[in-house]
mmCIF file of C-alpha atoms in Angstrom:
data_model
loop_
_atom_site.group_PDB
_atom_site.id
_atom_site.type_symbol
_atom_site.label_atom_id
_atom_site.label_comp_id
_atom_site.label_asym_id
_atom_site.label_seq_id
_atom_site.Cartn_x
_atom_site.Cartn_y
_atom_site.Cartn_z
ATOM 1 C CA GLU Q 30 16.043 -17.972 8.089
ATOM 2 C CA PRO Q 31 13.037 -16.702 10.482
ATOM 3 C CA GLU Q 32 12.161 -13.182 10.186
ATOM 4 C CA VAL Q 33 10.666 -10.640 12.568
ATOM 5 C CA THR Q 34 7.697 -8.941 10.547
ATOM 6 C CA GLN Q 35 6.926 -5.345 10.895
ATOM 7 C CA THR Q 36 3.659 -3.444 9.404
ATOM 8 C CA PRO Q 37 3.162 -0.881 8.082
ATOM 9 C CA SER Q 38 6.349 -0.327 6.397
ATOM 10 C CA HIS Q 39 5.655 3.400 6.170
ATOM 11 C CA GLN Q 40 2.819 5.441 8.113
ATOM 12 C CA VAL Q 41 1.916 9.083 7.575
ATOM 13 C CA THR Q 42 -0.519 10.348 10.468
ATOM 14 C CA GLN Q 43 -1.446 14.086 11.317
ATOM 15 C CA MET Q 44 -0.208 15.588 14.624
ATOM 16 C CA GLY Q 45 -2.312 14.340 17.681
ATOM 17 C CA GLN Q 46 -3.390 11.406 15.997
ATOM 18 C CA GLU Q 47 -3.134 7.794 17.553
ATOM 19 C CA VAL Q 48 -0.927 5.168 15.491
ATOM 20 C CA ILE Q 49 -0.455 1.502 16.332
ATOM 21 C CA LEU Q 50 2.676 -0.337 14.943
ATOM 22 C CA ARG Q 51 2.693 -3.914 14.555
ATOM 23 C CA CYS Q 52 5.365 -6.761 14.754
ATOM 24 C CA VAL Q 53 5.318 -10.433 14.349
ATOM 25 C CA PRO Q 54 8.143 -11.766 16.378
ATOM 26 C CA ILE Q 55 9.830 -14.861 15.682
ATOM 27 C CA SER Q 56 7.494 -17.698 16.943
ATOM 28 C CA ASN Q 57 9.647 -19.282 19.710
ATOM 29 C CA HIS Q 58 11.236 -16.165 20.872
ATOM 30 C CA LEU Q 59 10.510 -14.917 24.168
ATOM 31 C CA TYR Q 60 11.982 -11.261 24.765
ATOM 32 C CA PHE Q 61 10.650 -8.468 22.356
ATOM 33 C CA TYR Q 62 11.801 -5.096 22.126
ATOM 34 C CA TRP Q 63 11.011 -1.659 20.347
ATOM 35 C CA TYR Q 64 13.799 0.765 19.176
ATOM 36 C CA ARG Q 65 13.667 4.234 17.647
ATOM 37 C CA GLN Q 66 15.950 5.778 15.024
ATOM 38 C CA ILE Q 67 15.431 9.551 14.141
ATOM 39 C CA LEU Q 68 16.665 10.163 10.755
ATOM 40 C CA GLY Q 69 20.533 10.562 10.810
ATOM 41 C CA GLN Q 70 20.811 9.435 14.322
ATOM 42 C CA LYS Q 71 21.696 6.534 16.392
ATOM 43 C CA VAL Q 72 19.254 3.896 16.879
ATOM 44 C CA GLU Q 73 17.661 3.944 20.627
ATOM 45 C CA PHE Q 74 16.010 1.475 23.064
ATOM 46 C CA LEU Q 75 12.727 2.263 23.898
ATOM 47 C CA VAL Q 76 11.112 -0.762 25.699
ATOM 48 C CA SER Q 77 11.852 -4.385 26.330
ATOM 49 C CA PHE Q 78 8.966 -6.868 27.115
ATOM 50 C CA TYR Q 79 8.985 -10.119 28.705
ATOM 51 C CA ASN Q 80 6.480 -12.609 30.154
ATOM 52 C CA ASN Q 81 3.510 -10.435 29.229
ATOM 53 C CA GLU Q 82 5.105 -7.105 31.046
ATOM 54 C CA ILE Q 83 7.387 -4.554 30.390
ATOM 55 C CA SER Q 84 10.752 -5.426 31.688
ATOM 56 C CA GLU Q 85 12.540 -2.151 31.109
ATOM 57 C CA LYS Q 86 11.923 1.010 29.419
ATOM 58 C CA SER Q 87 13.955 4.098 28.626
ATOM 59 C CA GLU Q 88 13.259 7.752 29.263
ATOM 60 C CA ILE Q 89 12.027 8.110 25.835
ATOM 61 C CA PHE Q 90 9.134 5.663 26.438
ATOM 62 C CA ASP Q 91 6.812 8.182 28.293
ATOM 63 C CA ASP Q 92 3.121 8.043 28.952
ATOM 64 C CA GLN Q 93 2.230 8.732 25.786
ATOM 65 C CA PHE Q 94 3.731 4.941 24.394
ATOM 66 C CA SER Q 95 2.350 1.657 25.579
ATOM 67 C CA VAL Q 96 2.988 -1.698 24.185
ATOM 68 C CA GLU Q 97 0.881 -4.977 23.904
ATOM 69 C CA ARG Q 98 0.901 -8.314 23.198
ATOM 70 C CA PRO Q 99 -2.683 -8.836 22.428
ATOM 71 C CA ASP Q 100 -2.326 -12.794 21.237
ATOM 72 C CA GLY Q 101 0.310 -15.384 20.895
ATOM 73 C CA SER Q 102 1.865 -13.587 17.892
ATOM 74 C CA ASN Q 103 1.450 -9.888 17.703
ATOM 75 C CA PHE Q 104 3.272 -7.367 19.575
ATOM 76 C CA THR Q 105 2.210 -3.630 19.366
ATOM 77 C CA LEU Q 106 3.557 -0.116 20.084
ATOM 78 C CA LYS Q 107 0.929 2.430 20.363
ATOM 79 C CA ILE Q 108 1.462 6.418 20.382
ATOM 80 C CA ARG Q 109 -1.376 7.918 21.763
ATOM 81 C CA SER Q 110 -1.004 11.593 20.593
ATOM 82 C CA THR Q 111 1.735 12.007 17.929
ATOM 83 C CA LYS Q 112 4.120 14.690 17.970
ATOM 84 C CA LEU Q 113 6.192 15.843 15.062
ATOM 85 C CA GLU Q 114 9.215 14.977 16.747
ATOM 86 C CA ASP Q 115 8.143 11.161 16.688
ATOM 87 C CA SER Q 116 8.775 11.067 13.247
ATOM 88 C CA ALA Q 117 11.343 8.332 13.148
ATOM 89 C CA MET Q 118 11.932 4.953 12.035
ATOM 90 C CA TYR Q 119 10.759 2.238 14.488
ATOM 91 C CA PHE Q 120 12.119 -1.079 14.867
ATOM 92 C CA CYS Q 121 11.101 -4.363 16.442
ATOM 93 C CA ALA Q 122 13.551 -7.014 17.633
ATOM 94 C CA SER Q 123 13.357 -10.259 19.314
ATOM 95 C CA HIS Q 124 15.234 -12.984 20.865
ATOM 96 C CA SER Q 125 15.228 -15.828 22.825
ATOM 97 C CA PRO Q 126 17.960 -17.687 25.203
ATOM 98 C CA LEU Q 127 16.341 -21.090 24.729
ATOM 99 C CA GLY Q 128 18.406 -23.492 22.541
ATOM 100 C CA GLY Q 129 21.374 -21.093 22.570
ATOM 101 C CA TYR Q 130 21.556 -17.667 22.083
ATOM 102 C CA TYR Q 131 22.323 -16.096 18.722
ATOM 103 C CA GLY Q 132 21.592 -12.270 19.426
ATOM 104 C CA TYR Q 133 18.723 -10.124 18.452
ATOM 105 C CA THR Q 134 16.645 -10.327 15.143
ATOM 106 C CA PHE Q 135 15.228 -7.058 13.595
ATOM 107 C CA GLY Q 136 12.518 -6.452 11.726
ATOM 108 C CA SER Q 137 12.701 -4.181 8.771
ATOM 109 C CA GLY Q 138 10.968 -1.081 10.546
ATOM 110 C CA THR Q 139 8.322 1.164 10.264
ATOM 111 C CA ARG Q 140 9.081 4.768 8.964
ATOM 112 C CA LEU Q 141 6.582 7.175 10.863
ATOM 113 C CA THR Q 142 6.103 10.477 9.543
ATOM 114 C CA VAL Q 143 4.132 12.930 11.741
ATOM 115 C CA VAL Q 144 2.699 15.933 9.795
ATOM 116 C CA GLY W 20 25.490 1.604 31.280
ATOM 117 C CA ILE W 21 27.680 0.166 28.521
ATOM 118 C CA GLN W 22 28.986 3.026 25.957
ATOM 119 C CA VAL W 23 29.694 1.836 22.436
ATOM 120 C CA GLU W 24 31.748 3.983 20.158
ATOM 121 C CA GLN W 25 32.489 3.711 16.440
ATOM 122 C CA SER W 26 35.239 4.994 14.360
ATOM 123 C CA PRO W 27 35.697 6.498 11.845
ATOM 124 C CA PRO W 28 32.163 8.439 11.596
ATOM 125 C CA ASP W 29 32.559 8.444 7.691
ATOM 126 C CA LEU W 30 34.565 6.559 5.351
ATOM 127 C CA ILE W 31 34.779 7.018 1.534
ATOM 128 C CA LEU W 32 36.386 4.401 -0.521
ATOM 129 C CA GLN W 33 36.945 3.524 -4.304
ATOM 130 C CA GLU W 34 35.425 0.438 -5.460
ATOM 131 C CA GLY W 35 37.535 -2.681 -4.856
ATOM 132 C CA ALA W 36 39.322 -1.065 -1.747
ATOM 133 C CA ASN W 37 39.576 -2.598 1.595
ATOM 134 C CA SER W 38 38.310 -1.182 4.882
ATOM 135 C CA THR W 39 38.299 -1.739 8.681
ATOM 136 C CA LEU W 40 35.609 -0.295 11.152
ATOM 137 C CA ARG W 41 36.125 -0.350 14.574
ATOM 138 C CA CYS W 42 34.015 -0.434 17.902
ATOM 139 C CA ASN W 43 35.028 -0.130 21.480
ATOM 140 C CA PHE W 44 32.843 -0.676 24.111
ATOM 141 C CA SER W 45 33.195 0.189 27.729
ATOM 142 C CA ASP W 46 32.509 -2.878 29.743
ATOM 143 C CA SER W 47 32.682 -6.686 29.339
ATOM 144 C CA VAL W 48 29.997 -8.135 26.886
ATOM 145 C CA ASN W 49 27.591 -10.672 26.419
ATOM 146 C CA ASN W 50 26.868 -9.863 23.057
ATOM 147 C CA LEU W 51 28.109 -7.920 20.401
ATOM 148 C CA GLN W 52 26.436 -7.711 16.712
ATOM 149 C CA TRP W 53 27.519 -5.714 13.578
ATOM 150 C CA PHE W 54 24.572 -4.350 11.098
ATOM 151 C CA HIS W 55 24.439 -2.926 7.994
ATOM 152 C CA GLN W 56 21.585 -0.315 7.591
ATOM 153 C CA ASN W 57 20.755 -0.214 3.663
ATOM 154 C CA PRO W 58 19.421 2.689 1.794
ATOM 155 C CA TRP W 59 15.754 1.644 2.767
ATOM 156 C CA GLY W 60 16.573 1.966 6.438
ATOM 157 C CA GLN W 61 16.491 -1.691 6.940
ATOM 158 C CA LEU W 62 19.005 -3.281 9.661
ATOM 159 C CA ILE W 63 20.944 -6.077 8.278
ATOM 160 C CA ASN W 64 22.451 -8.803 10.786
ATOM 161 C CA LEU W 65 25.888 -9.153 9.642
ATOM 162 C CA PHE W 66 27.354 -10.838 12.782
ATOM 163 C CA TYR W 67 26.764 -12.192 16.133
ATOM 164 C CA ILE W 68 30.220 -11.887 17.429
ATOM 165 C CA PRO W 69 30.863 -11.824 21.384
ATOM 166 C CA SER W 70 34.339 -13.110 20.877
ATOM 167 C CA GLY W 71 36.442 -14.525 18.272
ATOM 168 C CA THR W 72 36.757 -14.258 14.365
ATOM 169 C CA LYS W 73 33.701 -14.827 11.690
ATOM 170 C CA GLN W 74 33.790 -14.652 8.237
ATOM 171 C CA ASN W 75 31.082 -14.211 5.600
ATOM 172 C CA GLY W 76 31.951 -13.916 1.946
ATOM 173 C CA ARG W 77 33.785 -10.417 1.813
ATOM 174 C CA LEU W 78 33.093 -9.507 5.199
ATOM 175 C CA SER W 79 34.756 -10.784 8.391
ATOM 176 C CA ALA W 80 34.754 -9.688 12.211
ATOM 177 C CA THR W 81 37.092 -10.062 15.177
ATOM 178 C CA THR W 82 36.081 -9.252 18.457
ATOM 179 C CA VAL W 83 38.772 -9.376 21.332
ATOM 180 C CA ALA W 84 36.500 -9.274 24.375
ATOM 181 C CA THR W 85 39.544 -8.862 26.826
ATOM 182 C CA GLU W 86 40.506 -5.763 25.063
ATOM 183 C CA ARG W 87 36.807 -4.428 24.642
ATOM 184 C CA TYR W 88 36.977 -3.919 20.863
ATOM 185 C CA SER W 89 35.545 -5.308 17.684
ATOM 186 C CA LEU W 90 36.632 -5.060 14.176
ATOM 187 C CA LEU W 91 34.663 -5.405 10.891
ATOM 188 C CA TYR W 92 36.559 -5.962 7.722
ATOM 189 C CA ILE W 93 35.124 -5.227 4.433
ATOM 190 C CA SER W 94 37.326 -6.773 1.428
ATOM 191 C CA SER W 95 37.113 -5.925 -2.245
ATOM 192 C CA SER W 96 34.384 -3.509 -1.504
ATOM 193 C CA GLN W 97 31.465 -2.854 -3.892
ATOM 194 C CA THR W 98 28.962 -0.005 -4.261
ATOM 195 C CA THR W 99 26.201 -2.025 -2.910
ATOM 196 C CA ASP W 100 28.270 -2.028 0.359
ATOM 197 C CA SER W 101 27.456 1.492 0.859
ATOM 198 C CA GLY W 102 25.546 2.343 3.910
ATOM 199 C CA VAL W 103 25.715 2.919 7.720
ATOM 200 C CA TYR W 104 27.656 0.252 9.597
ATOM 201 C CA PHE W 105 26.167 -0.327 13.419
ATOM 202 C CA CYS W 106 28.015 -1.776 16.462
ATOM 203 C CA ALA W 107 25.766 -2.911 19.016
ATOM 204 C CA ALA W 108 26.403 -4.565 22.365
ATOM 205 C CA HIS W 109 25.116 -5.541 25.787
ATOM 206 C CA VAL W 110 26.490 -6.915 29.184
ATOM 207 C CA GLN W 111 23.711 -9.575 29.799
ATOM 208 C CA GLN W 112 21.285 -11.261 27.483
ATOM 209 C CA ASN W 113 18.255 -9.893 29.186
ATOM 210 C CA THR W 114 19.458 -6.070 28.945
ATOM 211 C CA PRO W 115 18.731 -3.689 26.083
ATOM 212 C CA LEU W 116 21.056 -3.990 22.982
ATOM 213 C CA VAL W 117 22.943 -0.580 23.178
ATOM 214 C CA PHE W 118 23.848 0.704 19.417
ATOM 215 C CA GLY W 119 26.942 3.077 18.491
ATOM 216 C CA LYS W 120 26.472 6.253 16.246
ATOM 217 C CA GLY W 121 27.689 4.018 13.336
ATOM 218 C CA THR W 122 30.056 4.320 10.521
ATOM 219 C CA ARG W 123 28.780 6.024 7.175
ATOM 220 C CA LEU W 124 30.232 4.081 4.379
ATOM 221 C CA SER W 125 30.315 5.519 0.615
ATOM 222 C CA VAL W 126 31.990 3.196 -1.910
ATOM 223 C CA ILE W 127 32.561 5.082 -5.102
ATOM 224 C CA ALA W 128 32.758 3.285 -8.541
#
């Protein structure tokens, strides 16, 4: 079964540093997403990406965040200057309406710890 | 936007018992999914079920779209079923999937 791959699985960074979280969505999917889950809380939407541009973003997705699809396979989330409150699990997801719609597929997540 | 509510928030079961988890949503949905978050934090997709009933082993799910709720049934629970179960829904394919707060299930041997 096709998978969404995320790297790294765990990253520790110092406050104020930039981090890039990487995702490889399923190859024939067209819509890509980043979600965040602070420890013990619900999974929250950050941003959606379609046709090489942001299609929707939440209030959480402020100027310190950016997304990019630098090539045909990778999808990245950059946090420019990390804060302690950015510590969370970050999930990438993708889906495609082509050939039938079967819901979102989520990656295994990147646990980000800001110290 | 759509609201997704799950109940109960916490559930403790003896191994072998059956359980029902509920998900209510505030609007007609195009997609509804059930996920299991394991102890490592991974979100495991259980069911894509915007309507009807599906079964996979000891798990089954039913969504009654007209009444805006979905149920996840776990039969003969095992300790490996422990974790948090999330329901998530959206009204259109290209809108973000909205998650409920989850049900934390603990199965005791």
